[in-house]
Short mmCIF file of C-alpha atoms in Angstrom, two decimals:
data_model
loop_
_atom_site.label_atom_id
_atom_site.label_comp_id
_atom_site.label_asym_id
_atom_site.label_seq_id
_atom_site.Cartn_x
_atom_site.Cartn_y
_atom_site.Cartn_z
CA UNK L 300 0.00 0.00 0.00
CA UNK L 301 1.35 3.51 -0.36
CA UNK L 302 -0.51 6.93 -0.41
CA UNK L 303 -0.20 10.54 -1.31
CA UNK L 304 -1.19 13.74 0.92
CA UNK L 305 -0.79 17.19 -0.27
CA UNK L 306 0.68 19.70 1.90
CA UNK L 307 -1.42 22.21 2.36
CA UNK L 308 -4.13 21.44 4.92
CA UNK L 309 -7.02 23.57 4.99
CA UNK L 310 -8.94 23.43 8.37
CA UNK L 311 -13.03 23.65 8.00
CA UNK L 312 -12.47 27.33 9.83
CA UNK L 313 -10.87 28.70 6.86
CA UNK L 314 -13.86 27.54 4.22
CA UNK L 315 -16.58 28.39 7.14
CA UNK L 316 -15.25 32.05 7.03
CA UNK L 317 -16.34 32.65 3.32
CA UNK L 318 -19.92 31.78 4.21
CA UNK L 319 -20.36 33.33 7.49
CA UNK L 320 -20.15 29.92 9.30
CA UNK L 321 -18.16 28.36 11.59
CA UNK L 322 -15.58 25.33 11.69
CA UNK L 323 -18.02 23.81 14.05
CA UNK L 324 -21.17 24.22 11.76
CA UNK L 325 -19.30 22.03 9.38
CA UNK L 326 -17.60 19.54 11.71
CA UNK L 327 -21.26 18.80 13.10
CA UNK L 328 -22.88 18.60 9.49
CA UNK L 329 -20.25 16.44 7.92
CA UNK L 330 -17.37 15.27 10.71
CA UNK L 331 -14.40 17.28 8.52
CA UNK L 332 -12.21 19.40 10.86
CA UNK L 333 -9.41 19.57 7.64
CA UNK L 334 -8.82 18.78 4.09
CA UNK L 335 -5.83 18.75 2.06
CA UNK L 336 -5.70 21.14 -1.14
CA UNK L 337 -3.31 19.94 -3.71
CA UNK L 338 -0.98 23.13 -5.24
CA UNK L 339 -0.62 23.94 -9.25
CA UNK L 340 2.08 21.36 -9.15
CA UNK L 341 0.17 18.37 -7.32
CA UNK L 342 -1.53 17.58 -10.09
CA UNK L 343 -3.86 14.08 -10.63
CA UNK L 344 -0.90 12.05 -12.39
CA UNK L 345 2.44 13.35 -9.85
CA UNK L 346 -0.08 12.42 -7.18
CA UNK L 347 -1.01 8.75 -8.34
CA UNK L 348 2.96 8.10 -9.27
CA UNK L 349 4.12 9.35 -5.67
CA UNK L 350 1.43 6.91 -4.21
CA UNK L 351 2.53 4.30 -6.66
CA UNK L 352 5.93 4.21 -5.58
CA UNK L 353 5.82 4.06 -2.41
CA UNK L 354 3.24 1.19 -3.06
CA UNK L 355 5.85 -0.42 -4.92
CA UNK L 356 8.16 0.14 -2.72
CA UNK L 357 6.35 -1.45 0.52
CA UNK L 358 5.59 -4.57 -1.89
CA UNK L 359 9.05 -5.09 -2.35
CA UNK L 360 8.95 -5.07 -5.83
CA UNK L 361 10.06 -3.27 -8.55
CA UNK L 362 8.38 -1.49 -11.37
CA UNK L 363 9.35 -3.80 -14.18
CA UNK L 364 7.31 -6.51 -12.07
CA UNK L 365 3.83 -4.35 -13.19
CA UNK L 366 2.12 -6.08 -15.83
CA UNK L 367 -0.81 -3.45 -15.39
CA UNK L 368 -1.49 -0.05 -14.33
CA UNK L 369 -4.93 1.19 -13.19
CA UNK L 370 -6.06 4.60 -12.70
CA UNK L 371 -9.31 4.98 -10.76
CA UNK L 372 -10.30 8.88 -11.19
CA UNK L 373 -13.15 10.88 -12.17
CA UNK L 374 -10.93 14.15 -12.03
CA UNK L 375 -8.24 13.73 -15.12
CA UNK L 376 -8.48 17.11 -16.84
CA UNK L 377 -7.69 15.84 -20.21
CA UNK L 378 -9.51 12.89 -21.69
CA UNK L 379 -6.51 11.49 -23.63
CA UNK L 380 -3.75 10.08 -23.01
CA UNK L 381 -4.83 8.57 -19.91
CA UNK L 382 -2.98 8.88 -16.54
CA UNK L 383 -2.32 5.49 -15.92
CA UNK L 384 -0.28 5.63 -19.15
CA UNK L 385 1.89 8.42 -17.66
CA UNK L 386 2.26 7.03 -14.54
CA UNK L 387 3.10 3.27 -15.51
CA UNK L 388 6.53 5.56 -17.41
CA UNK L 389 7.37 7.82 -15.02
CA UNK L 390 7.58 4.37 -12.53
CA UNK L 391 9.23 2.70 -15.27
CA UNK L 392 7.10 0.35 -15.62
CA UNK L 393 7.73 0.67 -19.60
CA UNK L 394 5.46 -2.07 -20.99
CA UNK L 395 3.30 -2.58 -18.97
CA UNK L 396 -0.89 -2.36 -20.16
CA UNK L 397 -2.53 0.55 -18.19
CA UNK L 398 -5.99 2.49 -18.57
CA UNK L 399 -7.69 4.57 -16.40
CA UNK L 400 -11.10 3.56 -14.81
CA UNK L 401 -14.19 6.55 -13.82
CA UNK L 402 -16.89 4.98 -11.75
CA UNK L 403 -16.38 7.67 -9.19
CA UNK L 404 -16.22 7.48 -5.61
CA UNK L 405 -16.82 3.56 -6.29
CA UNK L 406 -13.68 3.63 -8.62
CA UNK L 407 -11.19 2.11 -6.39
CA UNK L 408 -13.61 -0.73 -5.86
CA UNK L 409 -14.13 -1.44 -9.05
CA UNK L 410 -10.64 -1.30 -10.21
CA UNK L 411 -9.52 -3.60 -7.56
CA UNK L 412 -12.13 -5.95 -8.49
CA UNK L 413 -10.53 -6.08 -12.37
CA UNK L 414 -6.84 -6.47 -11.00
CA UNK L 415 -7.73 -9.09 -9.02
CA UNK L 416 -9.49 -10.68 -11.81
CA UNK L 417 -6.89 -10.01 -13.88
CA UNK L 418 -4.63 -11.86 -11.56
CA UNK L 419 -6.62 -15.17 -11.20
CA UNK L 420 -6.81 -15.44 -15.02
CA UNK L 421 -3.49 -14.93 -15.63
CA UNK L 422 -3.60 -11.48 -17.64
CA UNK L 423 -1.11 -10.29 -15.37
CA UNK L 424 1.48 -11.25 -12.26
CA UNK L 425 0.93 -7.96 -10.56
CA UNK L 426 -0.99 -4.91 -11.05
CA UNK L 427 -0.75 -1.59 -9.45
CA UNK L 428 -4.19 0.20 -8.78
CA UNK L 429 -4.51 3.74 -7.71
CA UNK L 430 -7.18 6.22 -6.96
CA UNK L 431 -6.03 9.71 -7.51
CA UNK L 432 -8.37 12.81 -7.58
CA UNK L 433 -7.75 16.31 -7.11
CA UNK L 434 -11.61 16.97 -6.22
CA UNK L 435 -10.75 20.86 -5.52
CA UNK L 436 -10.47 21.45 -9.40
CA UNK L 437 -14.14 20.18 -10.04
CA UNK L 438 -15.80 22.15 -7.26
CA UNK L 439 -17.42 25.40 -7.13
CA UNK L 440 -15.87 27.37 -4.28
CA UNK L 441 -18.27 29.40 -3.72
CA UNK L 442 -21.02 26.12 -3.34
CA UNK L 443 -21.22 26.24 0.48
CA UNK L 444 -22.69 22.00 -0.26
CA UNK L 445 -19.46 20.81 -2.43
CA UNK L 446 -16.82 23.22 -0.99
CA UNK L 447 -16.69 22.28 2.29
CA UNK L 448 -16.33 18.49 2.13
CA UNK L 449 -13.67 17.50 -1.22
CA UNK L 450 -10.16 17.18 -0.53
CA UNK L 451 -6.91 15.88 -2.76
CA UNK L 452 -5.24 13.07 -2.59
CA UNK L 453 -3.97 9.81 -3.61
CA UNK L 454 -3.82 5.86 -2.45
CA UNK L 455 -2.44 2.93 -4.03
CA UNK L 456 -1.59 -0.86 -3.76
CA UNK L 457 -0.21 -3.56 -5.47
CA UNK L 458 -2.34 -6.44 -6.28
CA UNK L 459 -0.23 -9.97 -7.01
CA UNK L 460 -0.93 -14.02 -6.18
CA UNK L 461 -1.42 -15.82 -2.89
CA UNK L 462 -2.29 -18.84 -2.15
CA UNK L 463 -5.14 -17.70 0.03
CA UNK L 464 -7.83 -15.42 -1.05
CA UNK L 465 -6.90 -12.18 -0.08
CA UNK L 466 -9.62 -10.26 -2.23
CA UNK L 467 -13.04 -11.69 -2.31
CA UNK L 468 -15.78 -11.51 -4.47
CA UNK L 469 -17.18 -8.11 -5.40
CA UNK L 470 -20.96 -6.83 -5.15
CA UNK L 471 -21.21 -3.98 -7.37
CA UNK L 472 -23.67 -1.99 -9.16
CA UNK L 473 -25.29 1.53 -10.46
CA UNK L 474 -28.64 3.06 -10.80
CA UNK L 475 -28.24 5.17 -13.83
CA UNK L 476 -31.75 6.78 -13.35
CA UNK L 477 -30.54 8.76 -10.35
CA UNK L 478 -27.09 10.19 -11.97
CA UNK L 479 -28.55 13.59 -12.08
CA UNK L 480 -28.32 13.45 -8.29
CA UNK L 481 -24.04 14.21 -8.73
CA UNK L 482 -22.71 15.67 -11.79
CA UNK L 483 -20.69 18.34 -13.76
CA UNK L 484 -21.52 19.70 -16.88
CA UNK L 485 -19.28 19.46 -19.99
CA UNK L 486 -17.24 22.65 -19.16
CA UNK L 487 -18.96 23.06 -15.99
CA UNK L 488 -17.96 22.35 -12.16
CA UNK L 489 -19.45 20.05 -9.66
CA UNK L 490 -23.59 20.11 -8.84
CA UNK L 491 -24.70 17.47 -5.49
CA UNK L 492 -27.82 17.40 -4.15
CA UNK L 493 -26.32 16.18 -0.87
CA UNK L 494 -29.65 15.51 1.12
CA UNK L 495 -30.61 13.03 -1.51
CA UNK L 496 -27.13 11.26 -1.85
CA UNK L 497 -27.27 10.76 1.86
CA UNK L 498 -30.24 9.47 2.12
CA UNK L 499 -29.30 6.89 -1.08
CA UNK L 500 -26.24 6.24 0.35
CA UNK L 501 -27.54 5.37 4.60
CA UNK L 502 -30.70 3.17 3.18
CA UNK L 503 -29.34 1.45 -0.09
CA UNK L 504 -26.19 0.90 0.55
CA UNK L 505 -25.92 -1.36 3.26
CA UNK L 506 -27.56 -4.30 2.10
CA UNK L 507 -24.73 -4.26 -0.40
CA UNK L 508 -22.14 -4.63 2.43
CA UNK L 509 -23.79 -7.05 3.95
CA UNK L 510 -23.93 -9.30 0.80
CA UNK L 511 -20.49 -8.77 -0.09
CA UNK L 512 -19.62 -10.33 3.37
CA UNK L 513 -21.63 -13.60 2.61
CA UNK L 514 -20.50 -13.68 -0.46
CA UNK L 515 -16.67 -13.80 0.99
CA UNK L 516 -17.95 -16.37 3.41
CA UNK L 517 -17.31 -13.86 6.10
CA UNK L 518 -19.15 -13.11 9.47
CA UNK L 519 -19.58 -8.87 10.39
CA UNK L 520 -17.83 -10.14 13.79
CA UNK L 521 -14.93 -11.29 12.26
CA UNK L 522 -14.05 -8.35 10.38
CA UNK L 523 -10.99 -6.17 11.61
CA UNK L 524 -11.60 -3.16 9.71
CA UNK L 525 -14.67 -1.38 7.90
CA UNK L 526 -13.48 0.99 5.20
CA UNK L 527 -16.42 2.69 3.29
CA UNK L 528 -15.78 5.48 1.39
CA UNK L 529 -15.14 8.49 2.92
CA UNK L 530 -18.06 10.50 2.07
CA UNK L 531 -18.82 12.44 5.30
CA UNK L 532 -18.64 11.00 9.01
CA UNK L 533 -22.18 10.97 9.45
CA UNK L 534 -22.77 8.72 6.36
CA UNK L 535 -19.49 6.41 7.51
CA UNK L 536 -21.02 5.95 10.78
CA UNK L 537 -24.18 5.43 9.99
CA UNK L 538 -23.18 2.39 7.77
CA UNK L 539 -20.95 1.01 9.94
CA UNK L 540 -23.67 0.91 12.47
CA UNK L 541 -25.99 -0.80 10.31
CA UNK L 542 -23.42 -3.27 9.43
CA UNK L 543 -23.04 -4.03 13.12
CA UNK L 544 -19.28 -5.62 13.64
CA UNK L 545 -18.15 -5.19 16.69
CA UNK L 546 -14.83 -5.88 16.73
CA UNK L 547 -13.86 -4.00 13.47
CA UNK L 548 -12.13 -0.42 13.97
CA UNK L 549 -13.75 2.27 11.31
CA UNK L 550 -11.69 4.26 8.88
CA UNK L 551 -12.40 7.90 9.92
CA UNK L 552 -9.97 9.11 7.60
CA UNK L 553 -12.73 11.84 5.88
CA UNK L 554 -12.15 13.91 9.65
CA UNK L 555 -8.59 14.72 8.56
CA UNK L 556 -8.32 14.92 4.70
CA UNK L 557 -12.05 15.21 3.64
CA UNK L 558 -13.39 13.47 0.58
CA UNK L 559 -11.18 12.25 -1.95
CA UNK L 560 -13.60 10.41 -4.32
CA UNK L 561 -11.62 6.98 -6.11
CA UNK L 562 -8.43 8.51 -3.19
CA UNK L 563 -10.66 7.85 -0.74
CA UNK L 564 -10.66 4.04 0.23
CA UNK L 565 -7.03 3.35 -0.20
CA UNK L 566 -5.81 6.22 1.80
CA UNK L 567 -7.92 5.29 4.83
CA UNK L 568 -6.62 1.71 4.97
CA UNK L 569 -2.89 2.87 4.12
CA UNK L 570 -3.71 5.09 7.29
CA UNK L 571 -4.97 2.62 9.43
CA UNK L 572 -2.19 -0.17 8.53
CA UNK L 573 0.35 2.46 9.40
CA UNK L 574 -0.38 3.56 12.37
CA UNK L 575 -0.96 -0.06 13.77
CA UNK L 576 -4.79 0.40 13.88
CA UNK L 577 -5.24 -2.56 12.54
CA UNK L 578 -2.89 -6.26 12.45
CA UNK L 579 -1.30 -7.42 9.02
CA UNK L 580 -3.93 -9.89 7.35
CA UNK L 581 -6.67 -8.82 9.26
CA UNK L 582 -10.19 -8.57 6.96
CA UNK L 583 -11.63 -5.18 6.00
CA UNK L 584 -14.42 -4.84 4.45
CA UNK L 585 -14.73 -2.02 1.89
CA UNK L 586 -17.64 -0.18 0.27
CA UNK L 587 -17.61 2.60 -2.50
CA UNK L 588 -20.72 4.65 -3.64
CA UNK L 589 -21.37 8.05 -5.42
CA UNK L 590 -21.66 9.41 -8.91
CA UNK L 591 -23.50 7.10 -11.31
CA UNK L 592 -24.84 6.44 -9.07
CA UNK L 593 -22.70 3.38 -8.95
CA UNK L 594 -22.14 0.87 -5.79
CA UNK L 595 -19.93 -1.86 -4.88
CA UNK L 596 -18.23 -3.37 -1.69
CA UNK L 597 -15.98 -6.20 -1.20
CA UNK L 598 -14.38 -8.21 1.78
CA UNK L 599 -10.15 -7.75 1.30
CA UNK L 600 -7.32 -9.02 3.98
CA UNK L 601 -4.78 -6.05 4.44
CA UNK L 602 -1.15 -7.12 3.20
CA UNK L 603 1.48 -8.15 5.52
CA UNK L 604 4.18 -5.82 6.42
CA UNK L 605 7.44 -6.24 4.85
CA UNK L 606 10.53 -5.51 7.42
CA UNK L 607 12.76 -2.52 7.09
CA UNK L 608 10.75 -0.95 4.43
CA UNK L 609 10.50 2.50 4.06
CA UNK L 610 6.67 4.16 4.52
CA UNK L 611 6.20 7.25 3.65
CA UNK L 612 3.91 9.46 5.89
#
């Protein structure tokens, strides 16, 4: 695993002042005390290649061992070539296939899901899959309902053979007939109707969890970790309550570094293998929802830890 954090963090007290709110008004409406802002030279691509090497670089491998490069990311500015293109070169991973993948905040989900396919059929040895978004270029700053919750950011991880399952089967889905609910117009910048989208996302979504854990053969009590994506705290807590696994610590990871769309989900478990919040091989459960409005959660077992590996922080 390996992520990327831009410098620049941007605490909810700075965004409240431009409507005439306060920190606290957004902390209690959506959990976020900070975000990070990416600068003019953080851009989608230099994020998902720092996050990719130090990926690479906690897998012990090296880039010429990437068969295939994934790119989740609704936020590429340019349609062509895609990122994953650019990053699998500047990693040096020289041949290697790569494409980029937009199912939104579900991205990372779904791109996992076709690596580890991928995998099992024997398209490729390893693949690296990133999320990468910087969110702040898509939103209106001046939106008080899209301003204060997007962040920038970036989270990856290598995806390779064991002789266990360590990625199990995914539940995944959209309802095209609500995509209205999130969009941006060709040209345009971000529109949410956020009450809707949280009400979608705390009644539909958890029956999807739940199925991907019988579906993995797994009980809620046995999981270590629940990872959804990190929408807003409210909507992370209320799933995880639903879900009802008592032993399983939550990635809060939205509090410190807001939403970061496809970013989201792999930052929060780099995050919480780091800092020991959770043991090597232990079974997370992840879930991804938003624009599409597309859906999908899986049961995964976080990587060991290689020894005397570098992890960037």
């Amino acid at each position: 695993m390996g992520s990327y954090r831009p410098t620049a963090a941007v605490p909810s007290d700075a965004i409240a002042a431009r409507f005439g709110r306060t920190g606290e008004w957004i902390r209690e409406r959506t959990g976020i005390m900070s975000r990070r802002f990416a600068g003019d030279e953080e851009t989608v691509e230099s994020m998902a290649v720092e996050a990719g090497r130090e990926a690479l670089t906690a897998s012990g491998l090296t880039a010429a061992d990437i068969d295939l490069v994934i790119v989740a990311t609704c936020s590429h500015p340019a349609p062509i070539p895609s990122i994953a293109s650019g990053v699998a070169v500047r990693l040096g991973a020289l041949t290697a296939a790569a494409f980029d993948l937009n199912a939104a905040c579900s991205g990372f989900c779904y791109s996992l899901a076709v690596a580890a396919d991928a995998v099992r059929s024997g398209s490729a040895r390893h693949v690296l899959v990133i999320g990468t978004e910087k969110m702040t270029s898509l939103v209106d700053q001046t939106d008080l309902g899209t301003s204060i919750i997007f962040g920038d950011g970036a989270g990856a991880v290598v995806v390779g053979a064991s002789v266990d399952p360590g990625i199990g089967p995914i539940v995944w889905g959209s309802d095209g007939s609500a995509a209205d609910l999130i969009h941006i117009p060709a040209g345009g910048l971000m529109h949410m109707e956020g009450q809707a989208v949280f009400r979608w996302a705390t009644t539909e979504i958890h029956p999807i969890a739940v199925q991907a854990c019988d579906r993995a053969g797994v009980r809620p009590e046995d999981l270590a970790a629940i990872v959804p994506h990190q929408a807003n705290l409210r909507i992370v807590e209320a799933l995880a309550r639903k879900i009802g696994a008592p032993n399983a610590v939550v990635a809060r990871d939205v509090v410190d570094h807001g939403n970061t769309s496809a970013a989201s989900i792999p930052m929060a478990m780099e995050r919480l293998l780091r800092e020991g919040q959770v043991d090597p091989e232990g079974l997370a459960l992840l879930v991804g929802f938003g624009a599409g409005l597309t859906y999908a959660a899986q049961v995964v077992r976080f990587p060991k830890v290689l020894e005397n590996v570098p992890v960037n922080a």
